[in-house]
XYZ file of C-alpha atoms in Angstrom:
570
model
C -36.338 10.777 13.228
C -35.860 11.699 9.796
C -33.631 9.129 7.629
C -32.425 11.388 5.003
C -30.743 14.269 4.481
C -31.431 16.449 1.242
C -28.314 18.355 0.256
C -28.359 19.970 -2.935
C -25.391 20.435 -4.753
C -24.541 22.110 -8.681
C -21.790 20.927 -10.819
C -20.782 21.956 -13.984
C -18.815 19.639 -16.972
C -15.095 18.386 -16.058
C -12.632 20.055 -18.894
C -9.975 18.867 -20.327
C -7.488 20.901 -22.386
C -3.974 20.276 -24.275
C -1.269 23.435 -25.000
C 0.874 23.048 -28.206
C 3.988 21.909 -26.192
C 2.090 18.860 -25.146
C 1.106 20.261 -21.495
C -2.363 18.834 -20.133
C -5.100 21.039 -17.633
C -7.474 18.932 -15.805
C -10.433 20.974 -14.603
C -12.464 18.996 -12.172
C -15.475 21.260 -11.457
C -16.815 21.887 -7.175
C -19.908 22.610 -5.875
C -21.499 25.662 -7.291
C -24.396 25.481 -4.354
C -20.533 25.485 -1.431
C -18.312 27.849 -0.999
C -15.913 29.478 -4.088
C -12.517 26.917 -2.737
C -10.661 26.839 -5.708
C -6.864 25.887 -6.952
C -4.665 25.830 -9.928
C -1.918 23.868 -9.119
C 1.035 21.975 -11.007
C 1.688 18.555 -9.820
C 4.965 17.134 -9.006
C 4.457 13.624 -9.755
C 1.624 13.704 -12.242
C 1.400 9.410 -12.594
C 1.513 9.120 -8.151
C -1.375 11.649 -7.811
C -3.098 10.220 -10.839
C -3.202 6.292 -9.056
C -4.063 7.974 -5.906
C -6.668 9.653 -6.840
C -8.214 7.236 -8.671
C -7.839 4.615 -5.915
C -10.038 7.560 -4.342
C -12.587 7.208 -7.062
C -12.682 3.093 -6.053
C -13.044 3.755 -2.269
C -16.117 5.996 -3.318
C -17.716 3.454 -5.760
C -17.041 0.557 -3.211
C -20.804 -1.371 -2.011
C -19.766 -5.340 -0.477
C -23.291 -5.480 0.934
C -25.279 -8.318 -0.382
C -26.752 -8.012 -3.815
C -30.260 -10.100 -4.484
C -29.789 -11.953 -7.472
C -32.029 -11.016 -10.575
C -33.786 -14.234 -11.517
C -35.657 -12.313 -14.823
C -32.565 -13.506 -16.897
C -33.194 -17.191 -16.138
C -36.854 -17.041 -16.129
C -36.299 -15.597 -19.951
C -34.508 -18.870 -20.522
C -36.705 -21.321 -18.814
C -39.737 -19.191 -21.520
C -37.152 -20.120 -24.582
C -36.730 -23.076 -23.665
C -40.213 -23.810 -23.527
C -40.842 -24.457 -19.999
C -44.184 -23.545 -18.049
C -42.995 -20.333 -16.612
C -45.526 -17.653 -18.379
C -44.250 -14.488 -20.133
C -46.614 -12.408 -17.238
C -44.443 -13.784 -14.545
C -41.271 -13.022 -16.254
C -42.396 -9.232 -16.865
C -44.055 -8.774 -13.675
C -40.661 -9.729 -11.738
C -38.600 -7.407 -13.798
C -41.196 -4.612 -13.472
C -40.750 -5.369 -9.819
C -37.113 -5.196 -9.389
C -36.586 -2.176 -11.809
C -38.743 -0.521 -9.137
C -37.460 -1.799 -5.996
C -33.657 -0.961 -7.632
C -34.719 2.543 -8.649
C -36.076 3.657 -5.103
C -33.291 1.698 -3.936
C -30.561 3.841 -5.913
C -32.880 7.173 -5.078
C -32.855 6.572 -1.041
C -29.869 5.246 -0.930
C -26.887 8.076 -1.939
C -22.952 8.930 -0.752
C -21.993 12.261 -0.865
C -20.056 13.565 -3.275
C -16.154 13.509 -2.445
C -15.029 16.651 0.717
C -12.336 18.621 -0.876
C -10.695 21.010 2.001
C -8.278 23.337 -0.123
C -5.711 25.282 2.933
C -2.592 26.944 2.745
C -0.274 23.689 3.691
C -2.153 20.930 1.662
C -5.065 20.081 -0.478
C -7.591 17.375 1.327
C -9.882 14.698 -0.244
C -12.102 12.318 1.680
C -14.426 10.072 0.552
C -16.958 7.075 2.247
C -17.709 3.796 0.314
C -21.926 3.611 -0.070
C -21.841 0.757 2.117
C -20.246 2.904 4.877
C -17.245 0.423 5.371
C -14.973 2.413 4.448
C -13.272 5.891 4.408
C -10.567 7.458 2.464
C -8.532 10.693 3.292
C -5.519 12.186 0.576
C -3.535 14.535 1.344
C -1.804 16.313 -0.833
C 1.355 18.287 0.218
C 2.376 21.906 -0.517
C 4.613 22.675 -1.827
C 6.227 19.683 -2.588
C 3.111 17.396 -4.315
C 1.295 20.695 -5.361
C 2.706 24.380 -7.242
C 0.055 26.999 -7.282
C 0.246 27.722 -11.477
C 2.432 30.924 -11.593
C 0.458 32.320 -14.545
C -2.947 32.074 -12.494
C -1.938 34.558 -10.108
C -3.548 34.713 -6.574
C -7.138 34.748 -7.988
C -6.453 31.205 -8.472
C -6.459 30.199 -4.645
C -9.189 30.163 -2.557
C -9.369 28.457 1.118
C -12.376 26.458 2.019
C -14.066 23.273 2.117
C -16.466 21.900 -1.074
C -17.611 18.937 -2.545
C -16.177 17.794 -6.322
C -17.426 16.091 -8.814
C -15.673 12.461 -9.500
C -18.228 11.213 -12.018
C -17.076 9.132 -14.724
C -16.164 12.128 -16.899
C -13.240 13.225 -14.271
C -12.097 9.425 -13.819
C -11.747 8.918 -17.139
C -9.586 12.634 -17.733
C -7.337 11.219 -14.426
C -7.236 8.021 -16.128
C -5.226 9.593 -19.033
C -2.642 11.654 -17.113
C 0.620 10.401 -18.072
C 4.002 10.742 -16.181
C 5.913 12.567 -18.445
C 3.571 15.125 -19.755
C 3.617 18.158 -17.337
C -0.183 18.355 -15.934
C -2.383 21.613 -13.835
C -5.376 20.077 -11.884
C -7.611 22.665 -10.919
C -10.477 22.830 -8.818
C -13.336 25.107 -9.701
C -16.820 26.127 -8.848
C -19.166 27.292 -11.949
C -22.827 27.212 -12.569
C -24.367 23.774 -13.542
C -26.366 21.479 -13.306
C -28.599 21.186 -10.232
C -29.279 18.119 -8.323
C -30.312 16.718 -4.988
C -28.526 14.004 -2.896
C -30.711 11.870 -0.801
C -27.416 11.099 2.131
C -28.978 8.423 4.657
C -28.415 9.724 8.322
C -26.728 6.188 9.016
C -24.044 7.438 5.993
C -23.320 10.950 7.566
C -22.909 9.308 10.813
C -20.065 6.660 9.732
C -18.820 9.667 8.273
C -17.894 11.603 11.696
C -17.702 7.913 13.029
C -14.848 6.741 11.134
C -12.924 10.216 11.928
C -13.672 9.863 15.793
C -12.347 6.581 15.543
C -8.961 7.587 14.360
C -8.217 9.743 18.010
C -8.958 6.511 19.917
C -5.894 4.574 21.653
C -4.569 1.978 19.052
C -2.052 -0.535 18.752
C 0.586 1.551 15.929
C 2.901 -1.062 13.663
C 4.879 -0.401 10.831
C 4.631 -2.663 7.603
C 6.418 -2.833 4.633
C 3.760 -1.805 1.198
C 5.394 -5.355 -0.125
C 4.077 -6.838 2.875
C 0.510 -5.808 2.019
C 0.539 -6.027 -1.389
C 1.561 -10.112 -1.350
C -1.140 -10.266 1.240
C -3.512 -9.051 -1.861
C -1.679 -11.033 -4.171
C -2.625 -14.129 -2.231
C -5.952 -13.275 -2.233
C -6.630 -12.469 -5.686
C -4.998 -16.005 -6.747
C -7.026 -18.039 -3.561
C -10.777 -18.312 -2.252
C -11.728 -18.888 1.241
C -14.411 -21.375 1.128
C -14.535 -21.822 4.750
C -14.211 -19.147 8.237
C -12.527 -17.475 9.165
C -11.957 -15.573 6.669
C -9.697 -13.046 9.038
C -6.101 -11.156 8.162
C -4.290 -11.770 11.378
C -1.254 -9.442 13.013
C 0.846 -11.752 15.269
C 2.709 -8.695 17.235
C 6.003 -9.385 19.368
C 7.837 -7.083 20.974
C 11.388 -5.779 18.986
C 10.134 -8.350 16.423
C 8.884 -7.254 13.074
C 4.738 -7.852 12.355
C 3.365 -10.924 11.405
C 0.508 -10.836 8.537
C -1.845 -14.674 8.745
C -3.852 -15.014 6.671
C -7.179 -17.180 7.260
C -8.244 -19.804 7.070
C -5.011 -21.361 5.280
C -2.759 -19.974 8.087
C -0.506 -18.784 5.489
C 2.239 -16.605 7.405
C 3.720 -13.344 5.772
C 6.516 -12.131 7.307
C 6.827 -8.393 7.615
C 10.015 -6.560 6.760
C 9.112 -3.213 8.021
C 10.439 -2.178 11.374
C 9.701 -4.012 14.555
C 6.809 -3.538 16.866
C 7.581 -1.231 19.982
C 4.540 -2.437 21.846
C 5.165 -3.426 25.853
C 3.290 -6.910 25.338
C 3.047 -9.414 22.398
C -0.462 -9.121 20.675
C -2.959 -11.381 18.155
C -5.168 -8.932 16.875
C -7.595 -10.459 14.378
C -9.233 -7.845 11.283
C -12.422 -8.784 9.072
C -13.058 -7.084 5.541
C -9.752 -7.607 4.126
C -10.929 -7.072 0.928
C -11.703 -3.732 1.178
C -7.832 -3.420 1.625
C -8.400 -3.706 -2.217
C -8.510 -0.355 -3.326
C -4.977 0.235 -1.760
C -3.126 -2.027 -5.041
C -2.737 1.082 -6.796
C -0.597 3.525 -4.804
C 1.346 0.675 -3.124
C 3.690 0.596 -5.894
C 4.331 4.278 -5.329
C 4.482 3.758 -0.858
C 7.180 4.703 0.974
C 6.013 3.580 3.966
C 2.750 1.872 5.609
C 2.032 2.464 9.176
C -1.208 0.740 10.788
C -3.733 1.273 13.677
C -5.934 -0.710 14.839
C -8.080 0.189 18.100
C -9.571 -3.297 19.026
C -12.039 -5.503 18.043
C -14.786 -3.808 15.819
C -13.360 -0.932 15.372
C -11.618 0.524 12.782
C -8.560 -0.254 11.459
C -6.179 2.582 9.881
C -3.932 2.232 6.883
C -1.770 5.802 6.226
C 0.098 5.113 2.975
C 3.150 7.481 2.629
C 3.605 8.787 -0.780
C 6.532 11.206 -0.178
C 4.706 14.283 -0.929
C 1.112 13.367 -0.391
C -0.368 10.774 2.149
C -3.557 8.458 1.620
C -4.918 7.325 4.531
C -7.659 4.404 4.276
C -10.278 3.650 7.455
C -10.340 5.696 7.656
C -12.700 26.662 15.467
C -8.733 26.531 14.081
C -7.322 28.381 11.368
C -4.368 26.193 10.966
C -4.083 22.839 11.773
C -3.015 21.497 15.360
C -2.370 18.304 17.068
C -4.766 17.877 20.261
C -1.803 18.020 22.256
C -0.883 21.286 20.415
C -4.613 22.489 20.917
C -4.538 21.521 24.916
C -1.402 23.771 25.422
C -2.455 26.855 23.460
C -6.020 26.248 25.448
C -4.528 25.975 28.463
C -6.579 22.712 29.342
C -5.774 19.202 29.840
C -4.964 16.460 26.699
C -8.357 14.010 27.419
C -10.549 17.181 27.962
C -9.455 18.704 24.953
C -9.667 14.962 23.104
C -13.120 14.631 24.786
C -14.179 18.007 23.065
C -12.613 16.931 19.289
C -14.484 14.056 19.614
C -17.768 14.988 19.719
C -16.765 17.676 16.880
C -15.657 15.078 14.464
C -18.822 12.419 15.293
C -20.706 16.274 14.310
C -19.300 16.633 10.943
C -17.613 20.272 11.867
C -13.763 19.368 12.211
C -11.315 16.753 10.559
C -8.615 15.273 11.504
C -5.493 14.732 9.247
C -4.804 10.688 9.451
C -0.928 11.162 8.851
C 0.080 13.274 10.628
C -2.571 13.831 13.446
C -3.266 17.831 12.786
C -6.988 19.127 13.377
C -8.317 21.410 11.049
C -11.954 23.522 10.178
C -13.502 21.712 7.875
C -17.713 21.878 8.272
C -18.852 18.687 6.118
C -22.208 20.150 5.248
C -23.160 24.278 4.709
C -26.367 23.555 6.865
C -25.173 21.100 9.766
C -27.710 18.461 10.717
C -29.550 18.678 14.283
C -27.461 17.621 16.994
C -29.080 14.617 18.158
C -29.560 13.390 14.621
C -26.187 11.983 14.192
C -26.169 9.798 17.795
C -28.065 6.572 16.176
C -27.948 4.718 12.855
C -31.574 4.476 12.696
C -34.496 4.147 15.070
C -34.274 0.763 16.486
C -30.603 1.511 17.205
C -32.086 4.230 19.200
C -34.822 2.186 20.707
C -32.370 0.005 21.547
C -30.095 2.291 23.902
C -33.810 3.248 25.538
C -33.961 -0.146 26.648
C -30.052 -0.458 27.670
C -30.741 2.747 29.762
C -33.078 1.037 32.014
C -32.190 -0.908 34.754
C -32.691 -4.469 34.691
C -34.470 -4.221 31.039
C -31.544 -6.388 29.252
C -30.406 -10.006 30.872
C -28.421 -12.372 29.107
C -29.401 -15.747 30.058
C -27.275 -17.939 28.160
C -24.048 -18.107 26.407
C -23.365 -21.006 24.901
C -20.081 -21.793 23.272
C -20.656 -23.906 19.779
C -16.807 -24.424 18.792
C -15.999 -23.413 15.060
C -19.569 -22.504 14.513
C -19.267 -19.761 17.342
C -21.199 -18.799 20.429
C -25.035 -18.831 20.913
C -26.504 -15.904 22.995
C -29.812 -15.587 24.478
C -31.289 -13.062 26.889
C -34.484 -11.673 27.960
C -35.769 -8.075 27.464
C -38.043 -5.993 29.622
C -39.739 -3.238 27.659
C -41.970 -1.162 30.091
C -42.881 0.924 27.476
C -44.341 -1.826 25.743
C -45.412 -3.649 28.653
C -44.004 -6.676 27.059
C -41.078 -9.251 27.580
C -39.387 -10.719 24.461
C -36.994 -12.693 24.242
C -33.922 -12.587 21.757
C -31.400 -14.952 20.469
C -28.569 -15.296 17.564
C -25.281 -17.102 17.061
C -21.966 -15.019 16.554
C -19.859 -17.309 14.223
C -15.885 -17.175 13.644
C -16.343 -13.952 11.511
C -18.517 -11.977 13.985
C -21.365 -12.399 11.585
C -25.008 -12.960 13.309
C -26.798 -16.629 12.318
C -29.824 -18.109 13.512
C -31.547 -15.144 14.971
C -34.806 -15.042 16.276
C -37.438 -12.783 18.795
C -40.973 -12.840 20.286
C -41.241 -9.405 18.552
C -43.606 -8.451 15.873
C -41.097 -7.031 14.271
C -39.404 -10.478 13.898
C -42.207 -12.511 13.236
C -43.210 -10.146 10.510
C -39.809 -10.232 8.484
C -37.099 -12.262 10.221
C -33.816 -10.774 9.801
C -34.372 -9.067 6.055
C -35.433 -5.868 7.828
C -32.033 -6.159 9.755
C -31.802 -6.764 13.553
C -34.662 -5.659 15.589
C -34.251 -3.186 19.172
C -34.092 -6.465 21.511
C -31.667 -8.384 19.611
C -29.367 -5.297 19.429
C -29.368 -4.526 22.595
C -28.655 -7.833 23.500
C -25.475 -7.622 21.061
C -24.462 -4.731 23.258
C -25.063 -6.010 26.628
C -22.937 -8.993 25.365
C -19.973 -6.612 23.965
C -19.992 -4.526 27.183
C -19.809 -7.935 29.529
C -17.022 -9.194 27.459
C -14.773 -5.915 27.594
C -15.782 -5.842 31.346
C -14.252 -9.412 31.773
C -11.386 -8.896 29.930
C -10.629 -5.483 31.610
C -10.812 -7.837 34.655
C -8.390 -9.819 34.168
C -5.725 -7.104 34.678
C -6.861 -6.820 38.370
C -6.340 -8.645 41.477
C -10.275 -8.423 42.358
C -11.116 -8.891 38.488
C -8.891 -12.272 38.444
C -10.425 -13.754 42.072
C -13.654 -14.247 40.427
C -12.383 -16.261 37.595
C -12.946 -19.959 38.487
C -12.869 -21.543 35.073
C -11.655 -20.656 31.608
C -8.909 -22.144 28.752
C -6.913 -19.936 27.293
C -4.958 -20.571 24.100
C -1.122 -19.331 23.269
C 0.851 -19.861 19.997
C 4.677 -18.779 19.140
C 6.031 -19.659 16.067
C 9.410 -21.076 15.989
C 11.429 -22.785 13.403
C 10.112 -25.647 13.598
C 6.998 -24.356 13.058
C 4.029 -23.277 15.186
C 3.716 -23.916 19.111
C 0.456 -24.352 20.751
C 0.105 -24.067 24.615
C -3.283 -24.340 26.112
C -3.810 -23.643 29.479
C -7.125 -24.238 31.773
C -8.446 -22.994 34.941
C -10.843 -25.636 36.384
C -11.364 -24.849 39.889
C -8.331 -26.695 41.764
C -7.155 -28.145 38.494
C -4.782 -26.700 35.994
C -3.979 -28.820 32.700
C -1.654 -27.895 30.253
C -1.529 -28.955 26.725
C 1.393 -28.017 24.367
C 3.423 -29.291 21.435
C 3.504 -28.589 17.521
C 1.265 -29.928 15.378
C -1.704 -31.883 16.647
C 0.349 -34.308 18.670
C 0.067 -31.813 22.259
C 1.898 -33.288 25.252
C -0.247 -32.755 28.449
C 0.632 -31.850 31.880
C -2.301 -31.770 34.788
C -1.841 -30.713 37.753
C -4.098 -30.597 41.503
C -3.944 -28.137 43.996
C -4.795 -27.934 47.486
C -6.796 -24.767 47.028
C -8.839 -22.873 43.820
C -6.543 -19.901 45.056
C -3.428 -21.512 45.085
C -4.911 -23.230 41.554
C -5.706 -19.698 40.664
C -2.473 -18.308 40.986
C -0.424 -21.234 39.755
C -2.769 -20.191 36.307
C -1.829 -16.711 36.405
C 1.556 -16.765 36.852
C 2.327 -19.102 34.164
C 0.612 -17.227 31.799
C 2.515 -14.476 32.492
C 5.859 -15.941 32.227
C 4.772 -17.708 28.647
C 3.895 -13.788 27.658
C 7.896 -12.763 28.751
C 8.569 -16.054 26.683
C 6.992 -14.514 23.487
C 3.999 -16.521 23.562
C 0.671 -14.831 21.648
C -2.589 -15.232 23.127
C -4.623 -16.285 20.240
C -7.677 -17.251 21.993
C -11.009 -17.108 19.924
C -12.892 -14.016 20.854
């Protein structure tokens, strides 16, 4: 399985050029190796289009992996100081690390920005190098967008390309003003020749992140003021502790409630209230890569939100009036799926199945705002089909193993409180004719601690290498017994197996925050509740576990009509 994909790609120099009457023309040069997509277009709102693409340029730049600290600086200063560390250590570790960087930096390379020019809007997506996050803009014709009536048609030309947004274009974009009328175009020219190096593992959070967007999601509305004190808090506060988690408290016909972690600091939305048929607690991680939204807040109209479940993907579409910036996240002319499925003649989730797979392939995308499906091949040569399906090989070794029968047994789970849940299983590799056996703990954050395996893998690097084939299929088998419980629990069969658990509530009031925690313990059920830590308790015996079992049930269902949140730790 090859790990990178060489995609060469020719740009030429971004332009920048001033008439007499004060008028600017930003030339931002494509792909000279793509197709000839070009435009010459006017903008609307020069200073809107100028934050939004620039918050574009952020999104691209983005990386919140884990840097190594470079020690040569201090082992300089212990040599000036006169300390015992030699000179030959000093050079030797920054020889090293220049090297390490530099193959680093040459294995390790995005893609350029996708720029789909059509005949209703101009499109611009973009994946952070750490493949955590994707960006889609959309500009709007004709409102955000006026082809330049001195161009002619010669100026226009559908297709998809990649553009250049090196420093050179920031910089231009960073000097479009407001009030001085402004023509971006986009144009291919002979340049200079490269090669990007894309990691498989990027092209595949690529079609990823798109598939992810046609799942079933929980849809809110928030106000951009809601988000933007969210940020505020967070640039003037640092969590020191877990969970460090933005949490949506979501009540029917009430507005959204933004918490966030670990100070429990409540924002009240002002957007419009949540149409969902049952209250919700839906927990996000990586709040800061909410971030790169600060600059076209200002400029929102409206914010709606998606968020499919637990490690998935959560959707931001920022509505800019005439263009729309979504963060994550064969037609002619776009189409809805349900549009597709009627013209097609088949049904919605066979159509849905079908865009699916397209997407995860790179050869459609799908427009976050407004939900249209449009032709837009990410790469001139596509990749081999089955190159996309795993991040890397011992992702793929790892579904081997989950494809056998009886190969993957969890063994323990063992809840640690705030520091999370231990896990340990056993796997059966008949290929290897070997047993190992994996374990980790899943804190607060979802993060893995305290790994370890019987593998040689493990025992050669530990975790530095990332997880190895038995530890990540044990992080699946656990995922896929956890949705299977909790898919459970909607079913009379599901529920009868359910002897013990707690489950936790909260609804806020104005006297502050209620807790209510209720427990299943075979033909006991005890209730705790109260504000505060001060919980009044209430315990009572039944003559049966059934009768216990439905006495448990029921009253969490009423507390649900009652507005109570389940905020039980995953």
């Amino acid at each position: 399985m090859s790990e990178t994909l060489s995609v060469p790609v020719s740009f030429a120099s971004t332009k920048v050029t001033t008439s007499p009457d004060g008028a600017s023309r930003i030339l931002i040069p494509t792909d000279g190796e793509r197709s000839e997509a070009r435009l010459a277009a006017r903008l609307h709102r020069p200073g809107v289009i100028r934050d939004a693409l620039l918050a574009m340029g952020d999104v691209l730049a983005s990386d919140l992996r884990y840097k190594a600290t470079d020690r040569a600086d201090y082992l300089a200063y212990l040599i000036g100081k006169g300390k015992t560390v030699t000179k030959q250590v000093w050079d030797a570790q920054r020889e090293y690390l220049a090297l390490t960087y530099a193959a680093a930096a040459k294995q390790d390379q995005a893609l350029d920005p996708v720029l789909s020019i059509m005949a209703d809007a101009i499109r611009l997506e973009v994946l952070s190098r750490d493949e955590s996050t994707y960006a889609q803009l959309a500009l709007r014709r004709p409102r955000a967008l006026v082809d330049a009536d001195h161009a002619g048609d010669s100026s226009r030309a559908y297709g998809t390309t990649f553009v250049d947004f090196g420093s050179d274009a920031l910089s231009a974009l960073g000097r479009v003003r407001s009030y001085r009328p402004t023509t971006l175009e986009f144009e291919p020219a002979p340049g200079t020749k490269a090669t990007r190096a894309v990691p498989m593992r990027w092209l595949r959070a690529f079609g990823q992140m798109q598939a992810a967007s046609l799942l079933a999601a929980d849809r809110f509305e928030l106000s951009p003021i809601d988000l933007y004190n969210v940020l505020l808090t967070l640039r003037m506060r640092r969590a020191r502790t877990p969970p460090r988690g933005l949490r949506y408290e979501l009540v029917p016909g009430e507005s959204p409630r933004l918490v966030i972690e670990p100070w429990d600091l409540v924002v009240r939305g002002t957007g419009g209230p949540y149409r969902g048929a049952q209250p919700r607690v839906i927990r996000t991680w990586g709040r800061n890569r909410l971030n790169v939204l600060a600059r076209v807040l200002p400029h929102a109209t409206r914010l709606d939100v998606a968020i499919a479940g637990p490690g998935l993907p959560a959707i931001y579409t920022v509505d800019l009036g005439d263009a729309t910036m979504s963060l994550v996240a064969a037609v002619d002319h776009p189409q809805t799926d349900v549009e597709l499925a009627a013209r097609l003649g088949r049904s919605r989730g066979e159509v849905r199945r079908t865009l699916l797979a397209a997407l995860s392939q790179l050869r459609v995308g799908h427009d976050l705002a407004t939900g249209q499906i449009y032709a837009r091949p990410l790469l001139a040569t596509p990749p081999p089909p089955n190159a996309l399906r795993f991040r890397d090989a011992r992702e793929a070794a790892a579904h081997r193993l989950l494809g056998e029968a009886g190969a993957v047994t969890l063994t323990k789970v063992h809840d640690q409180g705030n520091d999370g849940r231990t896990i340990e299983g056993q796997v059966v590799d008949a290929k290897a004719h070997r047993t190992f056996f994996p374990s980790f703990t899943i804190d607060r954050e979802g993060r893995t601690s305290a790994a370890s395996c019987t593998c040689s893998a493990f025992r050669r690097a530990g975790i530095k290498e990332g997880p190895c084939e038995h530890m990540i299929a044990l992080r699946v088998s656990f995922a896929r017994e956890q949705a299977k419980l909790e898919s459970a629990r909607t079913t009379a069969e599901g529920r009868a197996l359910i002897m013990a658990e707690t489950r936790t509530l909260m609804r806020r009031t104005q006297r502050g925050a209620e807790t209510y925690r209720l427990s299943l313990d075979g033909r006991h059920v005890v209730a705790r509740f109260g504000i505060g830590d001060a919980l009044r308790m209430q315990r009572l015996r039944f003559d049966s576990a059934d009768d216990a079992r439905t006495a448990y049930f029921t009253r969490l269902d009423d507390l649900a009509t009652k507005g109570y949140l389940d905020a039980t730790q995953d």
